[in-house]
PDB file of C-alpha atoms in Angstrom:
ATOM      1  CA  LEU G 121      29.461  17.916 -18.853  1.00 49.00           C
ATOM      2  CA  LEU G 122      28.010  14.473 -18.151  1.00 56.00           C
ATOM      3  CA  GLY G 123      27.405  15.414 -14.551  1.00 59.00           C
ATOM      4  CA  CYS G 124      25.441  18.496 -15.578  1.00 60.00           C
ATOM      5  CA  ALA G 125      23.206  16.776 -18.121  1.00 59.00           C
ATOM      6  CA  ALA G 126      19.517  17.003 -17.188  1.00 60.00           C
ATOM      7  CA  GLN G 127      17.685  13.686 -16.912  1.00 61.00           C
ATOM      8  CA  SER G 128      14.533  13.516 -19.031  1.00 62.00           C
ATOM      9  CA  PRO G 129      12.618  10.993 -21.161  1.00 61.00           C
ATOM     10  CA  ALA G 130      13.752  10.418 -24.727  1.00 61.00           C
ATOM     11  CA  THR G 131      11.756  12.107 -27.476  1.00 63.00           C
ATOM     12  CA  GLY G 132      10.252  10.409 -30.534  1.00 63.00           C
ATOM     13  CA  GLY G 133       9.088   6.818 -30.977  1.00 63.00           C
ATOM     14  CA  PRO G 134       5.690   5.319 -30.033  1.00 67.00           C
ATOM     15  CA  ALA G 135       3.548   6.995 -27.375  1.00 69.00           C
ATOM     16  CA  ASP G 136       4.205   5.932 -23.773  1.00 73.00           C
ATOM     17  CA  ASN G 137       0.856   4.877 -22.286  1.00 80.00           C
ATOM     18  CA  GLN G 138       2.076   2.668 -19.434  1.00 89.00           C
ATOM     19  CA  GLY G 139       3.236   3.654 -15.991  1.00 91.00           C
ATOM     20  CA  PRO G 140       6.497   2.604 -14.331  1.00 95.00           C
ATOM     21  CA  LYS G 141       7.004  -1.048 -13.362  1.00 95.00           C
ATOM     22  CA  LEU G 142       9.159  -2.309 -10.504  1.00 95.00           C
ATOM     23  CA  MET G 143      12.010  -4.368 -11.956  1.00 96.00           C
ATOM     24  CA  SER G 144      14.080  -5.290  -8.893  1.00 96.00           C
ATOM     25  CA  VAL G 145      14.477  -4.708  -5.155  1.00 97.00           C
ATOM     26  CA  GLN G 146      17.715  -4.775  -3.160  1.00 96.00           C
ATOM     27  CA  PRO G 147      17.669  -6.546  -0.722  1.00 96.00           C
ATOM     28  CA  ALA G 148      14.989  -8.976  -1.926  1.00 96.00           C
ATOM     29  CA  ASN G 149      11.443  -8.581  -0.619  1.00 95.00           C
ATOM     30  CA  GLU G 150      10.803 -10.495   2.651  1.00 94.00           C
ATOM     31  CA  SER G 151      14.503 -10.518   3.535  1.00 96.00           C
ATOM     32  CA  LEU G 152      15.312 -11.368   7.176  1.00 96.00           C
ATOM     33  CA  ASN G 153      18.065 -10.117   9.498  1.00 96.00           C
ATOM     34  CA  ILE G 154      18.807  -7.028   7.438  1.00 96.00           C
ATOM     35  CA  SER G 155      21.104  -4.468   8.984  1.00 95.00           C
ATOM     36  CA  PRO G 156      19.448  -1.577  10.919  1.00 94.00           C
ATOM     37  CA  GLY G 157      21.319   0.738   8.557  1.00 94.00           C
ATOM     38  CA  GLN G 158      20.356  -1.114   5.357  1.00 96.00           C
ATOM     39  CA  LYS G 159      19.349   1.018   2.376  1.00 96.00           C
ATOM     40  CA  ILE G 160      16.490  -0.338   0.287  1.00 97.00           C
ATOM     41  CA  ILE G 161      16.939   0.254  -3.445  1.00 97.00           C
ATOM     42  CA  LEU G 162      14.088  -0.084  -5.919  1.00 97.00           C
ATOM     43  CA  ILE G 163      14.795  -0.037  -9.661  1.00 97.00           C
ATOM     44  CA  PHE G 164      11.971   0.769 -12.073  1.00 96.00           C
ATOM     45  CA  SER G 165      11.488   0.285 -15.798  1.00 95.00           C
ATOM     46  CA  GLU G 166      11.749   3.994 -16.654  1.00 95.00           C
ATOM     47  CA  LEU G 167      12.597   7.412 -15.287  1.00 95.00           C
ATOM     48  CA  LEU G 168      10.410   8.486 -12.355  1.00 94.00           C
ATOM     49  CA  ASP G 169       8.823  11.882 -11.922  1.00 95.00           C
ATOM     50  CA  PRO G 170      10.449  12.977  -8.614  1.00 94.00           C
ATOM     51  CA  VAL G 171       7.465  15.175  -7.725  1.00 95.00           C
ATOM     52  CA  SER G 172       5.222  12.093  -7.478  1.00 95.00           C
ATOM     53  CA  ILE G 173       7.440  10.162  -5.059  1.00 95.00           C
ATOM     54  CA  PRO G 174       7.294  11.698  -1.516  1.00 93.00           C
ATOM     55  CA  ALA G 175       3.504  11.510  -1.096  1.00 92.00           C
ATOM     56  CA  SER G 176       3.394   8.025  -2.669  1.00 94.00           C
ATOM     57  CA  VAL G 177       5.684   6.255  -0.185  1.00 94.00           C
ATOM     58  CA  GLN G 178       4.258   5.037   3.133  1.00 91.00           C
ATOM     59  CA  ILE G 179       6.370   3.336   5.780  1.00 91.00           C
ATOM     60  CA  GLY G 180       5.424   2.418   9.367  1.00 78.00           C
ATOM     61  CA  SER G 181       4.386   5.580  11.216  1.00 68.00           C
ATOM     62  CA  ASP G 182       7.067   5.122  13.895  1.00 78.00           C
ATOM     63  CA  LEU G 183       9.913   4.801  11.376  1.00 85.00           C
ATOM     64  CA  GLU G 184      11.908   7.755  10.086  1.00 91.00           C
ATOM     65  CA  TYR G 185      13.534   7.652   6.672  1.00 94.00           C
ATOM     66  CA  LYS G 186      14.696   9.748   3.754  1.00 94.00           C
ATOM     67  CA  LEU G 187      14.190   9.276   0.038  1.00 95.00           C
ATOM     68  CA  LYS G 188      16.530   9.731  -2.893  1.00 95.00           C
ATOM     69  CA  ILE G 189      15.442   9.566  -6.528  1.00 94.00           C
ATOM     70  CA  ARG G 190      18.151   8.840  -9.080  1.00 92.00           C
ATOM     71  CA  GLY G 191      16.585   8.402 -12.516  1.00 91.00           C
ATOM     72  CA  ARG G 192      15.030   4.928 -12.423  1.00 94.00           C
ATOM     73  CA  ARG G 193      16.190   4.240  -8.868  1.00 96.00           C
ATOM     74  CA  LEU G 194      14.361   5.011  -5.631  1.00 96.00           C
ATOM     75  CA  ILE G 195      16.570   4.739  -2.535  1.00 96.00           C
ATOM     76  CA  ILE G 196      14.980   4.467   0.925  1.00 96.00           C
ATOM     77  CA  GLN G 197      17.408   5.089   3.751  1.00 95.00           C
ATOM     78  CA  PRO G 198      16.680   4.834   7.514  1.00 94.00           C
ATOM     79  CA  LYS G 199      17.186   7.930   9.643  1.00 91.00           C
ATOM     80  CA  PRO G 200      19.208   7.023  11.621  1.00 90.00           C
ATOM     81  CA  ALA G 201      18.393   3.280  11.707  1.00 93.00           C
ATOM     82  CA  TRP G 202      15.556   0.746  11.502  1.00 95.00           C
ATOM     83  CA  HIS G 203      14.322  -0.699  14.790  1.00 92.00           C
ATOM     84  CA  GLU G 204      16.072  -3.851  15.986  1.00 92.00           C
ATOM     85  CA  ASN G 205      13.992  -7.041  15.669  1.00 92.00           C
ATOM     86  CA  GLY G 206      11.309  -5.036  13.894  1.00 92.00           C
ATOM     87  CA  LEU G 207       9.303  -5.117  10.687  1.00 93.00           C
ATOM     88  CA  ILE G 208       9.677  -2.586   7.884  1.00 94.00           C
ATOM     89  CA  ARG G 209       6.505  -2.334   5.787  1.00 93.00           C
ATOM     90  CA  ILE G 210       6.827  -0.228   2.652  1.00 94.00           C
ATOM     91  CA  ASN G 211       3.771   0.671   0.556  1.00 93.00           C
ATOM     92  CA  LEU G 212       4.198   2.408  -2.780  1.00 94.00           C
ATOM     93  CA  SER G 213       1.064   4.031  -4.189  1.00 93.00           C
ATOM     94  CA  ARG G 214      -0.051   3.700  -7.785  1.00 93.00           C
ATOM     95  CA  LYS G 215       0.351   7.499  -7.909  1.00 94.00           C
ATOM     96  CA  ILE G 216       4.065   7.079  -8.660  1.00 95.00           C
ATOM     97  CA  ARG G 217       4.307   8.202 -12.272  1.00 94.00           C
ATOM     98  CA  ASP G 218       6.663   8.732 -15.184  1.00 94.00           C
ATOM     99  CA  TYR G 219       7.299  11.976 -17.066  1.00 93.00           C
ATOM    100  CA  GLN G 220       4.279  11.314 -19.299  1.00 92.00           C
ATOM    101  CA  LYS G 221       2.043  11.356 -16.172  1.00 93.00           C
ATOM    102  CA  ASN G 222       1.289   7.621 -16.438  1.00 94.00           C
ATOM    103  CA  ILE G 223       0.699   6.084 -12.999  1.00 93.00           C
ATOM    104  CA  MET G 224       1.538   2.503 -12.022  1.00 94.00           C
ATOM    105  CA  ALA G 225      -0.911  -0.311 -12.799  1.00 90.00           C
ATOM    106  CA  GLU G 226      -0.678  -1.677  -9.251  1.00 91.00           C
ATOM    107  CA  SER G 227       0.573  -0.627  -5.867  1.00 91.00           C
ATOM    108  CA  ILE G 228       3.648  -2.280  -4.350  1.00 93.00           C
ATOM    109  CA  GLN G 229       3.899  -3.830  -0.886  1.00 93.00           C
ATOM    110  CA  LEU G 230       7.291  -4.785   0.526  1.00 95.00           C
ATOM    111  CA  ILE G 231       8.202  -6.161   3.931  1.00 95.00           C
ATOM    112  CA  PHE G 232      11.579  -6.703   5.589  1.00 96.00           C
ATOM    113  CA  SER G 233      12.721  -7.652   9.067  1.00 95.00           C
ATOM    114  CA  THR G 234      15.766  -6.743  11.111  1.00 95.00           C
ATOM    115  CA  GLY G 235      14.967  -9.895  13.092  1.00 94.00           C
ATOM    116  CA  SER G 236      14.614 -13.538  12.127  1.00 94.00           C
ATOM    117  CA  GLU G 237      10.875 -13.729  11.432  1.00 93.00           C
ATOM    118  CA  ILE G 238       8.102 -12.240   9.268  1.00 94.00           C
ATOM    119  CA  PRO G 239       4.427 -13.176   9.867  1.00 94.00           C
ATOM    120  CA  ASP G 240       3.159 -15.285   6.959  1.00 92.00           C
ATOM    121  CA  GLY G 241      -0.581 -14.536   7.074  1.00 95.00           C
ATOM    122  CA  LEU G 242      -2.105 -13.420   3.751  1.00 95.00           C
ATOM    123  CA  ILE G 243      -5.487 -11.966   2.789  1.00 96.00           C
ATOM    124  CA  LYS G 244      -6.191 -11.490  -0.896  1.00 95.00           C
ATOM    125  CA  GLY G 245      -9.359 -10.170  -2.406  1.00 95.00           C
ATOM    126  CA  LYS G 246     -11.201  -8.188  -5.021  1.00 95.00           C
ATOM    127  CA  ILE G 247     -13.426  -5.117  -4.963  1.00 94.00           C
ATOM    128  CA  ILE G 248     -16.568  -5.612  -7.079  1.00 93.00           C
ATOM    129  CA  GLY G 249     -18.053  -2.513  -8.751  1.00 91.00           C
ATOM    130  CA  TYR G 250     -14.779  -0.592  -8.552  1.00 85.00           C
ATOM    131  CA  ASP G 251     -14.339   2.475 -10.782  1.00 83.00           C
ATOM    132  CA  LEU G 252     -10.963   1.726 -12.352  1.00 78.00           C
ATOM    133  CA  LYS G 253     -10.344   5.423 -13.034  1.00 80.00           C
ATOM    134  CA  LYS G 254     -10.208   6.154  -9.311  1.00 87.00           C
ATOM    135  CA  LEU G 255      -7.829   5.002  -6.591  1.00 90.00           C
ATOM    136  CA  LEU G 256      -9.171   2.906  -3.721  1.00 93.00           C
ATOM    137  CA  GLU G 257      -7.458   2.024  -0.445  1.00 95.00           C
ATOM    138  CA  VAL G 258      -8.090  -1.158   1.549  1.00 95.00           C
ATOM    139  CA  GLY G 259      -7.444  -1.103   5.293  1.00 94.00           C
ATOM    140  CA  LEU G 260      -6.909  -4.044   7.665  1.00 94.00           C
ATOM    141  CA  TYR G 261      -8.365  -3.582  11.165  1.00 93.00           C
ATOM    142  CA  GLU G 262      -8.401  -5.664  14.336  1.00 92.00           C
ATOM    143  CA  TRP G 263     -11.712  -7.276  15.288  1.00 91.00           C
ATOM    144  CA  PRO G 264     -13.825  -6.067  16.994  1.00 88.00           C
ATOM    145  CA  PRO G 265     -13.228  -2.556  15.598  1.00 79.00           C
ATOM    146  CA  LEU G 266     -13.523   0.444  17.902  1.00 76.00           C
ATOM    147  CA  ILE G 267     -14.537   4.006  17.040  1.00 66.00           C
ATOM    148  CA  GLU G 268     -10.942   5.150  17.494  1.00 70.00           C
ATOM    149  CA  SER G 269      -9.482   2.130  15.663  1.00 73.00           C
ATOM    150  CA  THR G 270      -6.658   2.802  13.224  1.00 86.00           C
ATOM    151  CA  TYR G 271      -5.666   0.452  10.434  1.00 89.00           C
ATOM    152  CA  ILE G 272      -2.913  -2.091  10.983  1.00 90.00           C
ATOM    153  CA  GLN G 273      -1.881  -1.765   7.363  1.00 91.00           C
ATOM    154  CA  LYS G 274      -3.422  -0.487   4.158  1.00 92.00           C
ATOM    155  CA  VAL G 275      -2.864  -1.061   0.456  1.00 93.00           C
ATOM    156  CA  GLU G 276      -4.296   0.193  -2.814  1.00 93.00           C
ATOM    157  CA  ALA G 277      -6.358  -2.037  -5.065  1.00 93.00           C
ATOM    158  CA  ASP G 278      -4.801  -2.442  -8.498  1.00 91.00           C
ATOM    159  CA  GLU G 279      -6.414  -1.328 -11.768  1.00 86.00           C
ATOM    160  CA  THR G 280      -8.539  -4.521 -11.818  1.00 89.00           C
ATOM    161  CA  GLY G 281      -9.740  -4.200  -8.213  1.00 91.00           C
ATOM    162  CA  LEU G 282      -7.418  -6.866  -6.762  1.00 94.00           C
ATOM    163  CA  PHE G 283      -5.543  -6.352  -3.490  1.00 95.00           C
ATOM    164  CA  TYR G 284      -3.160  -8.280  -1.227  1.00 94.00           C
ATOM    165  CA  LEU G 285      -2.534  -7.805   2.511  1.00 95.00           C
ATOM    166  CA  THR G 286       0.623  -9.637   3.559  1.00 93.00           C
ATOM    167  CA  GLY G 287       2.727 -10.251   6.652  1.00 93.00           C
ATOM    168  CA  ILE G 288      -0.338 -10.656   8.894  1.00 95.00           C
ATOM    169  CA  GLU G 289       0.017 -12.076  12.402  1.00 94.00           C
ATOM    170  CA  ASN G 290      -2.423 -14.660  13.799  1.00 95.00           C
ATOM    171  CA  GLY G 291      -5.643 -13.039  14.993  1.00 95.00           C
ATOM    172  CA  ARG G 292      -9.110 -11.812  13.989  1.00 95.00           C
ATOM    173  CA  TYR G 293      -9.492  -8.968  11.492  1.00 95.00           C
ATOM    174  CA  THR G 294     -11.963  -7.015   9.402  1.00 94.00           C
ATOM    175  CA  ILE G 295     -11.498  -5.054   6.167  1.00 95.00           C
ATOM    176  CA  ILE G 296     -12.801  -1.658   5.072  1.00 94.00           C
ATOM    177  CA  ALA G 297     -12.101  -0.075   1.668  1.00 95.00           C
ATOM    178  CA  ILE G 298     -12.569   3.611   0.878  1.00 95.00           C
ATOM    179  CA  GLU G 299     -12.558   5.323  -2.522  1.00 94.00           C
ATOM    180  CA  GLY G 300      -9.660   7.736  -2.130  1.00 91.00           C
ATOM    181  CA  VAL G 301      -7.358   7.817   0.906  1.00 91.00           C
ATOM    182  CA  ILE G 302      -8.304   6.219   4.236  1.00 91.00           C
ATOM    183  CA  THR G 303      -8.252   8.750   7.065  1.00 89.00           C
ATOM    184  CA  ASP G 304     -11.247   8.593   9.447  1.00 88.00           C
ATOM    185  CA  VAL G 305     -13.549   5.826   8.181  1.00 88.00           C
ATOM    186  CA  THR G 306     -16.363   6.666  10.629  1.00 85.00           C
ATOM    187  CA  LYS G 307     -16.775   9.992   8.826  1.00 88.00           C
ATOM    188  CA  GLN G 308     -15.780   8.843   5.355  1.00 91.00           C
ATOM    189  CA  LEU G 309     -18.521   6.176   5.193  1.00 89.00           C
ATOM    190  CA  GLU G 310     -21.059   9.013   4.949  1.00 89.00           C
ATOM    191  CA  LYS G 311     -19.226  10.858   2.193  1.00 91.00           C
ATOM    192  CA  LYS G 312     -17.322   8.368   0.030  1.00 93.00           C
ATOM    193  CA  ASN G 313     -18.022   5.111  -1.773  1.00 94.00           C
ATOM    194  CA  TYR G 314     -16.910   2.234   0.435  1.00 95.00           C
ATOM    195  CA  ALA G 315     -16.733  -1.547   0.763  1.00 94.00           C
ATOM    196  CA  MET G 316     -16.854  -3.521   4.001  1.00 92.00           C
ATOM    197  CA  LEU G 317     -16.410  -7.156   4.967  1.00 87.00           C
ATOM    198  CA  THR G 318     -19.866  -8.778   5.160  1.00 79.00           C
ATOM    199  CA  SER G 319     -18.889 -11.616   7.521  1.00 76.00           C
ATOM    200  CA  SER G 320     -18.113 -10.848  11.159  1.00 82.00           C
ATOM    201  CA  PHE G 321     -14.347 -11.277  10.872  1.00 91.00           C
ATOM    202  CA  ILE G 322     -11.468 -13.038   9.149  1.00 94.00           C
ATOM    203  CA  LYS G 323      -9.375 -15.375  11.272  1.00 95.00           C
ATOM    204  CA  ILE G 324      -5.703 -15.967  10.530  1.00 96.00           C
ATOM    205  CA  SER G 325      -4.186 -18.899  12.429  1.00 95.00           C
ATOM    206  CA  ALA G 326      -1.464 -21.521  12.228  1.00 92.00           C
ATOM    207  CA  GLU G 327      -3.969 -23.783  10.451  1.00 93.00           C
ATOM    208  CA  GLU G 328      -5.370 -21.088   8.137  1.00 93.00           C
ATOM    209  CA  LYS G 329      -2.649 -18.744   6.920  1.00 95.00           C
ATOM    210  CA  GLU G 330      -4.382 -17.540   3.760  1.00 95.00           C
ATOM    211  CA  LYS G 331      -7.885 -16.179   3.132  1.00 95.00           C
ATOM    212  CA  THR G 332      -9.666 -14.892   0.014  1.00 95.00           C
ATOM    213  CA  VAL G 333     -12.526 -12.373   0.125  1.00 94.00           C
ATOM    214  CA  GLU G 334     -14.739 -10.305  -2.169  1.00 94.00           C
ATOM    215  CA  LEU G 335     -16.111  -6.897  -1.224  1.00 94.00           C
ATOM    216  CA  PHE G 336     -18.813  -4.929  -3.016  1.00 95.00           C
ATOM    217  CA  LEU G 337     -18.377  -1.190  -3.461  1.00 94.00           C
ATOM    218  CA  SER G 338     -21.381   0.758  -2.163  1.00 93.00           C
ATOM    219  CA  GLU G 339     -22.498   4.357  -2.242  1.00 93.00           C
ATOM    220  CA  PRO G 340     -22.022   6.439   0.936  1.00 92.00           C
ATOM    221  CA  LEU G 341     -24.260   5.640   3.902  1.00 85.00           C
ATOM    222  CA  GLU G 342     -27.519   7.554   3.769  1.00 82.00           C
ATOM    223  CA  ILE G 343     -27.973   9.835   6.751  1.00 76.00           C
ATOM    224  CA  LEU G 344     -31.523   9.381   8.028  1.00 76.00           C
ATOM    225  CA  LYS G 345     -33.240  11.909  10.294  1.00 78.00           C
ATOM    226  CA  ILE G 346     -36.509  12.062  12.170  1.00 80.00           C
ATOM    227  CA  LYS G 347     -37.994  15.480  12.845  1.00 79.00           C
TER     228      LYS G 347
END
């Protein structure tokens, strides 16, 4: 009988107006030398709506994995194994929600390594003029960007417009934010509100591991024509 019981939120009591919160991660975030077969277990503060999970989990495009949702637990398992001496970047969207349709207040970025090292570069920032009712993604790109450039990593700004890009290697970078989901920024700049780094580039080096930036959200680029 216990095995057949359907999982669902309890009824009664005060209204639930807050989304799920991440309570613990096993193994700990930024763990080194994890096994190629290591499962990553995330435990949240309340039951998760399973329908919201698959589209809200992003892991490196060359990594295969499967998801299991068990009440408050989200289990990420490699299929068949993580790459040796490689990084595992896991991004969880704010779109993960509970049974009352409350989404998370902030996205979650996790990084692990099957090797002995994780880059320690960090860029943190804030989007000014951000509509808190909408989701906004921030992408990190190599400098100079090319037309066919794809993001190195992307994260969602939280409900206050703050974002963090972690595990960045030494180099020169730029940042572009798009209201919604980043796909093809060269086309999206003409259709969606966006924010872009105003300086030429951000440099991460052994001497400067951490940078802070502010970006201003703008309306889509106006398409001008001469007839």
